[in-house]
mmCIF file of C-alpha atoms in Angstrom:
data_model
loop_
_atom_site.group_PDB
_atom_site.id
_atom_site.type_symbol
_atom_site.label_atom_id
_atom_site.label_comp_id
_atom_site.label_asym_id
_atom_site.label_seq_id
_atom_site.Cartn_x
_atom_site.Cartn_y
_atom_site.Cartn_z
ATOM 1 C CA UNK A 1 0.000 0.000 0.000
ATOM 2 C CA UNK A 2 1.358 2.989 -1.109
ATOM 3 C CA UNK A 3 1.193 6.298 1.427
ATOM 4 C CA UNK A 4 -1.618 8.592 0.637
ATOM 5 C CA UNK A 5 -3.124 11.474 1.482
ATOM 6 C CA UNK A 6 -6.479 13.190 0.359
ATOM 7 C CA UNK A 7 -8.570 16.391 1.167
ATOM 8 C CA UNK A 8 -12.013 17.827 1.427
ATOM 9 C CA UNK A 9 -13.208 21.350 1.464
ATOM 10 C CA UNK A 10 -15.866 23.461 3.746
ATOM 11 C CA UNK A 11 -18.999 24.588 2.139
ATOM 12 C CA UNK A 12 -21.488 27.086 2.211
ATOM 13 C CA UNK A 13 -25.265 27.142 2.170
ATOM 14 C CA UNK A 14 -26.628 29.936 0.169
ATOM 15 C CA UNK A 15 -30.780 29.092 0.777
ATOM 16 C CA UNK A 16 -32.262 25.966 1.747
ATOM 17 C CA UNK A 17 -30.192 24.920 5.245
ATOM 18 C CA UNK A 18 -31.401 23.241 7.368
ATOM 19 C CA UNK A 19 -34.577 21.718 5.262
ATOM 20 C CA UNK A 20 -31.925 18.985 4.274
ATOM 21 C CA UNK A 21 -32.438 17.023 7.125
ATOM 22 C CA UNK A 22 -35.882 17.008 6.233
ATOM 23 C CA UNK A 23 -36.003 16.235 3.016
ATOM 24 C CA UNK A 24 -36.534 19.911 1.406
ATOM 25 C CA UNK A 25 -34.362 21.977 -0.880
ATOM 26 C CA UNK A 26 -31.098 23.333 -0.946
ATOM 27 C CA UNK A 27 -28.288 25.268 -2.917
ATOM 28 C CA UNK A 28 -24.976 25.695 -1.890
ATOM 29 C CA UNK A 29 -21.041 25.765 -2.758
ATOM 30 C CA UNK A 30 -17.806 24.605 -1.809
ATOM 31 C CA UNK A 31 -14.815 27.333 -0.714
ATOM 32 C CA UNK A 32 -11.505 27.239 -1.252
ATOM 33 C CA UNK A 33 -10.300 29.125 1.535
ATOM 34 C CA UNK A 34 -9.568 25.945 3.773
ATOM 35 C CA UNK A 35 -8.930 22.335 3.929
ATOM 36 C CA UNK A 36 -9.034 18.967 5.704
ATOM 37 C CA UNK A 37 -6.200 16.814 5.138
ATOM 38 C CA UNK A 38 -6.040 13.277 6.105
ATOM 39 C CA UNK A 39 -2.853 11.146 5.267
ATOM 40 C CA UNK A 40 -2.360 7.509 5.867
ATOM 41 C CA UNK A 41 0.409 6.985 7.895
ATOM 42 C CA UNK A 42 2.513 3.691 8.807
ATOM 43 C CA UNK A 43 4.116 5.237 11.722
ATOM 44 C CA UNK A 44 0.679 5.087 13.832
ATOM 45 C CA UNK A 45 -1.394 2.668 14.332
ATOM 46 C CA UNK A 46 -5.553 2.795 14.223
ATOM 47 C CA UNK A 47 -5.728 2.746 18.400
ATOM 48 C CA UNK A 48 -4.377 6.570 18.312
ATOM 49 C CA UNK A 49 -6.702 7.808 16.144
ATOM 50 C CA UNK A 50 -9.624 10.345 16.923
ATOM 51 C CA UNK A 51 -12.992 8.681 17.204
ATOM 52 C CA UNK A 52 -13.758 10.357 14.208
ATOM 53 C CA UNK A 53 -11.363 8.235 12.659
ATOM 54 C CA UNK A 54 -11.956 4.951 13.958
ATOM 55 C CA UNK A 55 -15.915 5.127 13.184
ATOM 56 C CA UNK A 56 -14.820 6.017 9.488
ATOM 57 C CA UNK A 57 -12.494 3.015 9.293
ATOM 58 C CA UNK A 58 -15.277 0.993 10.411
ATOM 59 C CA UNK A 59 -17.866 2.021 7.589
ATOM 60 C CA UNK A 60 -14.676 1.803 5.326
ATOM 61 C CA UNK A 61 -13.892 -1.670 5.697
ATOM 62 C CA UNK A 62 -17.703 -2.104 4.599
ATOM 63 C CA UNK A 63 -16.662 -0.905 1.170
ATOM 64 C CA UNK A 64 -13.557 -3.040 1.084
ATOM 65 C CA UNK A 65 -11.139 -5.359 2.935
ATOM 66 C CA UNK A 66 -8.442 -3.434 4.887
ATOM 67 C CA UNK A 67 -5.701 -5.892 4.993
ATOM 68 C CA UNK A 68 -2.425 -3.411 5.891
ATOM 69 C CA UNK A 69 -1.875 -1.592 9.346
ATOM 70 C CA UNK A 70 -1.837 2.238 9.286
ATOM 71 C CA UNK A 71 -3.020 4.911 11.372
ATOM 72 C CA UNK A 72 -5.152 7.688 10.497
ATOM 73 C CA UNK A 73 -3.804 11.518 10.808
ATOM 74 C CA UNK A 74 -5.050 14.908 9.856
ATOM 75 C CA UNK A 75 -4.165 18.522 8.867
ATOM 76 C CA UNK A 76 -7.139 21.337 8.720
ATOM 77 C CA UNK A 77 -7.466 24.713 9.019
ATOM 78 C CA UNK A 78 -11.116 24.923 8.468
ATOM 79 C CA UNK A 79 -12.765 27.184 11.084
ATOM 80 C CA UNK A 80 -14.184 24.892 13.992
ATOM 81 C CA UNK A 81 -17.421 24.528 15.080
ATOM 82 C CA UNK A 82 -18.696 27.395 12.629
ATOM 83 C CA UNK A 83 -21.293 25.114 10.628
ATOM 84 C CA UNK A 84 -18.866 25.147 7.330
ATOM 85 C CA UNK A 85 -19.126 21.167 7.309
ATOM 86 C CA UNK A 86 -15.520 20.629 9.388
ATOM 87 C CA UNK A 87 -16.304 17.312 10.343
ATOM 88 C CA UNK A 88 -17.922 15.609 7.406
ATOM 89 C CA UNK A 89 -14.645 16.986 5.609
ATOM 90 C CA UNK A 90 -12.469 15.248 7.767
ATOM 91 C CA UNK A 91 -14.393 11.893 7.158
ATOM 92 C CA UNK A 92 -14.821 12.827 3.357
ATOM 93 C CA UNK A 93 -11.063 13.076 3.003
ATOM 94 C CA UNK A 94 -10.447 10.187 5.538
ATOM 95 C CA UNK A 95 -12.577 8.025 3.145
ATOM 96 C CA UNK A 96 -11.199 9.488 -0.050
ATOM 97 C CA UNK A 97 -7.235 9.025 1.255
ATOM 98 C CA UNK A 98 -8.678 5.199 2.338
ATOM 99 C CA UNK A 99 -9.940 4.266 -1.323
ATOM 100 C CA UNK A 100 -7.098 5.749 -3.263
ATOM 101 C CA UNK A 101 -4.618 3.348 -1.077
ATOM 102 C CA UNK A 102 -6.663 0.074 -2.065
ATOM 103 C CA UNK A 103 -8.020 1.329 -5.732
ATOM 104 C CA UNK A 104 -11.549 2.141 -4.705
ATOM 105 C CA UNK A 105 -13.141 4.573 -6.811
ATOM 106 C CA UNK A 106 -15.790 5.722 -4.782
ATOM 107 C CA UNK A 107 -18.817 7.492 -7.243
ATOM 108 C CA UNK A 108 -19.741 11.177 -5.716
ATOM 109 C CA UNK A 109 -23.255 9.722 -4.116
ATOM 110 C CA UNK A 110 -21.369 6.407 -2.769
ATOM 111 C CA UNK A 111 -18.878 9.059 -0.851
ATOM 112 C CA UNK A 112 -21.570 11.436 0.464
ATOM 113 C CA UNK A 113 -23.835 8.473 1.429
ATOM 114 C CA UNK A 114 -20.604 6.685 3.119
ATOM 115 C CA UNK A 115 -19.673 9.413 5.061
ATOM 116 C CA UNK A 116 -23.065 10.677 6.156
ATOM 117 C CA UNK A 117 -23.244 7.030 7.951
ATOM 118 C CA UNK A 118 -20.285 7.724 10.020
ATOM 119 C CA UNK A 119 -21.622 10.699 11.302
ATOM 120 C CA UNK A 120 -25.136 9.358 11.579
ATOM 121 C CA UNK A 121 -25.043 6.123 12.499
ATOM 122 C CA UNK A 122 -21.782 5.813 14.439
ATOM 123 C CA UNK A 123 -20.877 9.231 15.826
ATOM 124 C CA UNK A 124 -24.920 9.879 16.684
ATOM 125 C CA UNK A 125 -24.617 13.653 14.663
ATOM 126 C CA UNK A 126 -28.106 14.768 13.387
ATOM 127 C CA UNK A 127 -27.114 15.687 9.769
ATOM 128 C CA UNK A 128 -28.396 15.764 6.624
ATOM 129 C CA UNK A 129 -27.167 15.322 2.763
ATOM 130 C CA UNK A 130 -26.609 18.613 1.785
ATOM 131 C CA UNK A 131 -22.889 19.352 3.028
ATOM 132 C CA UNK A 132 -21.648 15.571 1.626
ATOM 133 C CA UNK A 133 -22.921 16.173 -1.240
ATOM 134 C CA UNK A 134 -21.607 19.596 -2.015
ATOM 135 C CA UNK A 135 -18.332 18.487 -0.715
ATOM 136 C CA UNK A 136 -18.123 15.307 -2.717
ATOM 137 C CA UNK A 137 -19.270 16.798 -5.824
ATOM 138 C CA UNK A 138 -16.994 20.219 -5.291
ATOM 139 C CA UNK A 139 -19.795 22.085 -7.331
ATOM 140 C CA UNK A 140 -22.543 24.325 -6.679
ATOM 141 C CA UNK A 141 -25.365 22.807 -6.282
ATOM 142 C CA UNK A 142 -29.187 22.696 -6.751
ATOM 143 C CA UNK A 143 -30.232 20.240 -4.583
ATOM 144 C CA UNK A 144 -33.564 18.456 -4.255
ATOM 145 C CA UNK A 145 -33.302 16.049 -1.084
ATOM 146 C CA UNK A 146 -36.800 14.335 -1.351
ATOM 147 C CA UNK A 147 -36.180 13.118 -5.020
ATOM 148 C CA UNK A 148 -32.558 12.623 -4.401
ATOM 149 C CA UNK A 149 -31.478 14.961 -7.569
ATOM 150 C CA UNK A 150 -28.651 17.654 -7.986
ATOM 151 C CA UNK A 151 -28.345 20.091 -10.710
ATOM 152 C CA UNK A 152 -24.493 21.605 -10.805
ATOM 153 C CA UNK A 153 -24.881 25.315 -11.346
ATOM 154 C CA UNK A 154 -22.154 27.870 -12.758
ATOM 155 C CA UNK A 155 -20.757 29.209 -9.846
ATOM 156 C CA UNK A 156 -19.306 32.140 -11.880
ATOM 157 C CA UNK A 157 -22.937 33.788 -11.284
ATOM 158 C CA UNK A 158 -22.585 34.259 -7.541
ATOM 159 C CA UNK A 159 -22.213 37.886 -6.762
ATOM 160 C CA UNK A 160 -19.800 39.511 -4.039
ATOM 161 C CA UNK A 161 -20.353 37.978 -0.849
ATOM 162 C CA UNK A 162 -18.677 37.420 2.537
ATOM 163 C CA UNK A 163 -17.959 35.038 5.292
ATOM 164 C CA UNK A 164 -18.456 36.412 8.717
ATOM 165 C CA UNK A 165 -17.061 33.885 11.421
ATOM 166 C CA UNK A 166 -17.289 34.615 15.601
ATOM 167 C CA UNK A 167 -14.755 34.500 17.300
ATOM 168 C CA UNK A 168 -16.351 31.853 19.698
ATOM 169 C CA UNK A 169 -17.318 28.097 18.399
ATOM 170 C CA UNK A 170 -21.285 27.489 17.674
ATOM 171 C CA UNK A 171 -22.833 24.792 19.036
ATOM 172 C CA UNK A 172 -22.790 21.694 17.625
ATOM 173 C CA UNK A 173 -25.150 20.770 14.688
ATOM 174 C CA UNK A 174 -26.706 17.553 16.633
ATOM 175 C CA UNK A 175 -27.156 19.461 19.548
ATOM 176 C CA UNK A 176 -28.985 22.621 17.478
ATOM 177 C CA UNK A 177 -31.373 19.859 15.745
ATOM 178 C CA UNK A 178 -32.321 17.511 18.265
ATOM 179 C CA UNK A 179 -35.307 19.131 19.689
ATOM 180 C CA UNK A 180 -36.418 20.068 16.142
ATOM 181 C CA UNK A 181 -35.532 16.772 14.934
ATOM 182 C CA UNK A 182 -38.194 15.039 18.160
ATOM 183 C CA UNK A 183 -40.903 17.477 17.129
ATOM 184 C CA UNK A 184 -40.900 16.113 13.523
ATOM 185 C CA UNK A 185 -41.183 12.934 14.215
ATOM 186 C CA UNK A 186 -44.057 13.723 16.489
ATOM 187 C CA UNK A 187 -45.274 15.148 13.512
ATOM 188 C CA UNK A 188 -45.903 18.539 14.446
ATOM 189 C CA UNK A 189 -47.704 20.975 11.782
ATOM 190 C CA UNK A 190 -45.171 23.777 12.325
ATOM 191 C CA UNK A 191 -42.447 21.816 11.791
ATOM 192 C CA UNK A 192 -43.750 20.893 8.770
ATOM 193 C CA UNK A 193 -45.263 24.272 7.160
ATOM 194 C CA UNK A 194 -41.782 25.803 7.929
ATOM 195 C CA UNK A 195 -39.838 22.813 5.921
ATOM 196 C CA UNK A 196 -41.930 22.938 3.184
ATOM 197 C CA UNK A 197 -41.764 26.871 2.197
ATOM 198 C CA UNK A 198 -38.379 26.151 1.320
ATOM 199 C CA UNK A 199 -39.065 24.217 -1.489
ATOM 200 C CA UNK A 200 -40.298 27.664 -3.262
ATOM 201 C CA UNK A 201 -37.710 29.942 -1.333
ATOM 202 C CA UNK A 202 -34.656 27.957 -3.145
ATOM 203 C CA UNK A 203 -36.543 28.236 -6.503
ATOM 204 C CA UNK A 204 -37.141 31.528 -6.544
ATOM 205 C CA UNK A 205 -33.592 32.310 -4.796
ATOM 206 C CA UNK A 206 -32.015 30.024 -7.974
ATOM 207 C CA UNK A 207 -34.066 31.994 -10.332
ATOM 208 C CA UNK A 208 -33.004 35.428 -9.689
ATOM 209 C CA UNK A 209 -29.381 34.003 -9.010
ATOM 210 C CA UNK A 210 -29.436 33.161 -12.895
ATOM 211 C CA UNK A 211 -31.054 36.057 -13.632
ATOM 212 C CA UNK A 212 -28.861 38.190 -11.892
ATOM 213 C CA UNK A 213 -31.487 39.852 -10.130
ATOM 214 C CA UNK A 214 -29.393 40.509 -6.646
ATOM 215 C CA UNK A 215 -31.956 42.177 -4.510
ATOM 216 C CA UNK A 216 -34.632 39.519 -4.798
ATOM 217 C CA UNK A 217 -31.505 36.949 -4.118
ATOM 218 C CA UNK A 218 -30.328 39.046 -0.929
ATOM 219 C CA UNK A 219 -34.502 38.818 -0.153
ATOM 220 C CA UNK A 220 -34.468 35.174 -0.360
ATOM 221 C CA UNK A 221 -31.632 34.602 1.977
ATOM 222 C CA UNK A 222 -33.225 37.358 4.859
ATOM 223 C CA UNK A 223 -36.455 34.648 4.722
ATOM 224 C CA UNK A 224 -34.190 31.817 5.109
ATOM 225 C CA UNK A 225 -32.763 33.575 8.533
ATOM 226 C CA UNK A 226 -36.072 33.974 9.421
ATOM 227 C CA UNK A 227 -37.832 30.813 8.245
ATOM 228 C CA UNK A 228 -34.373 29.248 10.675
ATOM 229 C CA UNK A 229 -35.579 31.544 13.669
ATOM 230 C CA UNK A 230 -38.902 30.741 13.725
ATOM 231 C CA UNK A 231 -38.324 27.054 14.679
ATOM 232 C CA UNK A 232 -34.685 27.233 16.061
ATOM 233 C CA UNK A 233 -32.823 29.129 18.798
ATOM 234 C CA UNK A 234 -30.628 31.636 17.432
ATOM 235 C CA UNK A 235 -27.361 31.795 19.366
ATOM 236 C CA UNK A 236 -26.426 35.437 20.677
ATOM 237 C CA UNK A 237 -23.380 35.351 19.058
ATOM 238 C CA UNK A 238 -24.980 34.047 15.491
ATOM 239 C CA UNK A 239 -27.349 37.046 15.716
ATOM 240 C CA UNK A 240 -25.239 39.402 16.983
ATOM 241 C CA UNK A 241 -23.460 39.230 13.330
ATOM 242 C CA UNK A 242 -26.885 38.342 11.542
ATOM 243 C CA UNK A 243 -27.505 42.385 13.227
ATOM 244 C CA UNK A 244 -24.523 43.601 12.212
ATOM 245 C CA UNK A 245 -24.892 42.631 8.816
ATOM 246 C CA UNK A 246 -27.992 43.858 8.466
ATOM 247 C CA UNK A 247 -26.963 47.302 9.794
ATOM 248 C CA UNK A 248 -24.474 47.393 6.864
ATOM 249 C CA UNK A 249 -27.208 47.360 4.123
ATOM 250 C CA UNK A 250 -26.384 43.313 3.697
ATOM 251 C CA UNK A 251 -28.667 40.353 4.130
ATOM 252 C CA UNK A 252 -27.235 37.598 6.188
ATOM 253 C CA UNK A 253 -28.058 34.516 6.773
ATOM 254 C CA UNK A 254 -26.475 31.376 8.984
ATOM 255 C CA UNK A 255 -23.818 29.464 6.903
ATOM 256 C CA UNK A 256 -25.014 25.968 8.565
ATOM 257 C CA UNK A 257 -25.848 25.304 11.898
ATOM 258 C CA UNK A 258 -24.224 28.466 13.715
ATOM 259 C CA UNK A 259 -20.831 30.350 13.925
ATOM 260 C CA UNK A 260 -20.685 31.440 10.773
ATOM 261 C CA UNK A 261 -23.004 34.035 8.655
ATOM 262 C CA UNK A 262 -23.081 34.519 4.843
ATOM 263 C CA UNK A 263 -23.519 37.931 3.522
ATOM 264 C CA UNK A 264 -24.677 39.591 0.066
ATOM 265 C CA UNK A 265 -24.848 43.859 -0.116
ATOM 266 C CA UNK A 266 -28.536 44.188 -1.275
ATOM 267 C CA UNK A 267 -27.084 48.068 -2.979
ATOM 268 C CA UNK A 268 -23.688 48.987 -4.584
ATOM 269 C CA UNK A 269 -20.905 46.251 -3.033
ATOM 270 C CA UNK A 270 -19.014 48.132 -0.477
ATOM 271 C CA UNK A 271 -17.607 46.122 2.271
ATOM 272 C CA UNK A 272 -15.405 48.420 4.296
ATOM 273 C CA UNK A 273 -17.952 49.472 6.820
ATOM 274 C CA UNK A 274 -19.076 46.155 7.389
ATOM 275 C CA UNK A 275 -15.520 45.017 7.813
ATOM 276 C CA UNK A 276 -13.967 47.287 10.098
ATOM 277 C CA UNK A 277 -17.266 47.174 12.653
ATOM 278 C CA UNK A 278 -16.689 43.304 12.545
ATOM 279 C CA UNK A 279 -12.587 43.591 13.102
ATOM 280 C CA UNK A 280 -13.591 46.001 16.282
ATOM 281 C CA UNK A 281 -16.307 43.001 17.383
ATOM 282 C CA UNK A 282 -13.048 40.199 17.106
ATOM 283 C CA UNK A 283 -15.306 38.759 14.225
ATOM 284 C CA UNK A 284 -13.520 37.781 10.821
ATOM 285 C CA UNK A 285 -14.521 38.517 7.593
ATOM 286 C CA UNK A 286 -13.343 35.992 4.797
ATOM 287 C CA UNK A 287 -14.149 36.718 1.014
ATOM 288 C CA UNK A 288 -15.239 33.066 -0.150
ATOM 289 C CA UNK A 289 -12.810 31.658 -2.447
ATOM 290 C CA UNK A 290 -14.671 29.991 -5.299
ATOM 291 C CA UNK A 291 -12.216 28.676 -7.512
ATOM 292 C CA UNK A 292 -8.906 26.466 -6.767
ATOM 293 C CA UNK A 293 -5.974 28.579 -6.700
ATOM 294 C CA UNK A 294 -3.734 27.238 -9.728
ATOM 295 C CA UNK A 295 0.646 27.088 -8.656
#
């Protein structure tokens, strides 16, 4: 077995999170601006990994036989705990790094699907499709999670936007969805009404993306915020930059689950404002990098 190494990057929901989970709509893009790194190395062995690790090893040998001993070990600079899909890129590239050692070719859906069970069904996250599939695919993304479908969109047509990120951790996905999550399944109407009026929201959000109408975008992603709130408690920190944002002429909306808020100028792009409010708040503001960098 040769030594390998593979990566995954972060992603960002534009409309649609957190209807994934619950089989709604969704579109959303992968960022270059950090990475997960996981290598395969012979100097460790599997008992020293991260539980992360082990669980993905486990859903891994389901694919294939792992005959050779190797240990697990990672490298990323993706922001922690700020709902830009940190884990599932760690077991994304984990799984990747595994296949490429034994000649698996994983297909983009087998990969999502793969590592969605580590997270689900061994690590006990609440999650749904929509990072693992941006992330596998490295596209933008229309997404529809009922009728399992993705349309890849020309990312080229986003407009200016930013990456606000706290400068303390969010909470932790399965911990923000659990409650929701028992109220579905009790089948309450609220739940329910709220899921399903983002099925229109990401439609018309993808229409005026392609149309380049920007205001009725920036409109779309203020409703998502809201549609979140109206179901979910919105960490003080989360809204604190949703405010700020806001204040700025710029709709804002939550990037995932918390820690992190995307924002569009609804007006003429100007970001300086906005920027140097955040900088004197300890929050960071990242321009999204859409495209690999090429050396």
């Amino acid at each position: 077995m040769k030594q390998s190494f593979a990566t995954a990057l972060p992603r960002v929901s534009l409309i649609g999170n957190p209807s994934d989970i619950y089989g709604g709509f969704g579109l959303g893009f992968p960022i270059w601006n950090w990475q997960a790194k996981v290598f395969l190395d012979h100097s460790i062995s599997s008992t020293e990994e991260i539980p992360l690790f082990q669980a993905t090893r486990e859903v891994f040998s389901q694919h294939h036989t792992v005959k050779q001993k190797f240990g697990l070990r990672f490298i990323s600079d993706i922001p922690l705990q700020a709902g830009l899909g940190g884990s599932s890129a760690l077991v994304m590239a984990a799984l990747r790094a595994m296949g490429k050692a034994h000649g698996l070719q994983w297909t983009w859906r087998s990969l999502a699907d793969a590592t969605l069970t580590v997270e689900q069904e061994h690590l006990g996250i609440i999650a749904g499709p929509m990072d693992r599939w941006i992330q596998a695919q490295e596209e933008f993304l229309w997404m529809d999670f009922s009728g399992n479908k993705t349309e890849v969109l020309p990312i080229n047509t986003l407009p200016s936007l930013r990456v606000l990120i706290s400068s303390k951790p969010g909470r932790p996905s399965g911990f923000v969805h659990a409650p929701i999550m028992e109220r579905w399944s009790r089948g309450d109407p609220q739940i329910k009404r709220v899921m399903d009026a983002y099925r229109p929201l990401v439609e018309q959000g993808r229409v005026a993306l392609l149309a380049g109408d920007i205001s009725t975008l920036a409109e779309c992603m203020d409703r998502n915020f809201e549609l979140r709130a109206s179901l979910f408690s919105i960490h003080e920190e989360d809204q604190a930059m949703i405010n700020l944002c806001r204040r700025h002429g710029s709709a804002a909306k939550l990037c995932g689950s918390g820690g992190a808020v995307l924002a569009l100028m609804k007006s003429k792009e100007e970001w300086s404002a906005l920027e140097v409010e955040a900088k004197g708040a300890g929050i960071t503001v990242v321009e999204p990098q859409l495209f690999k960098e090429v050396s």
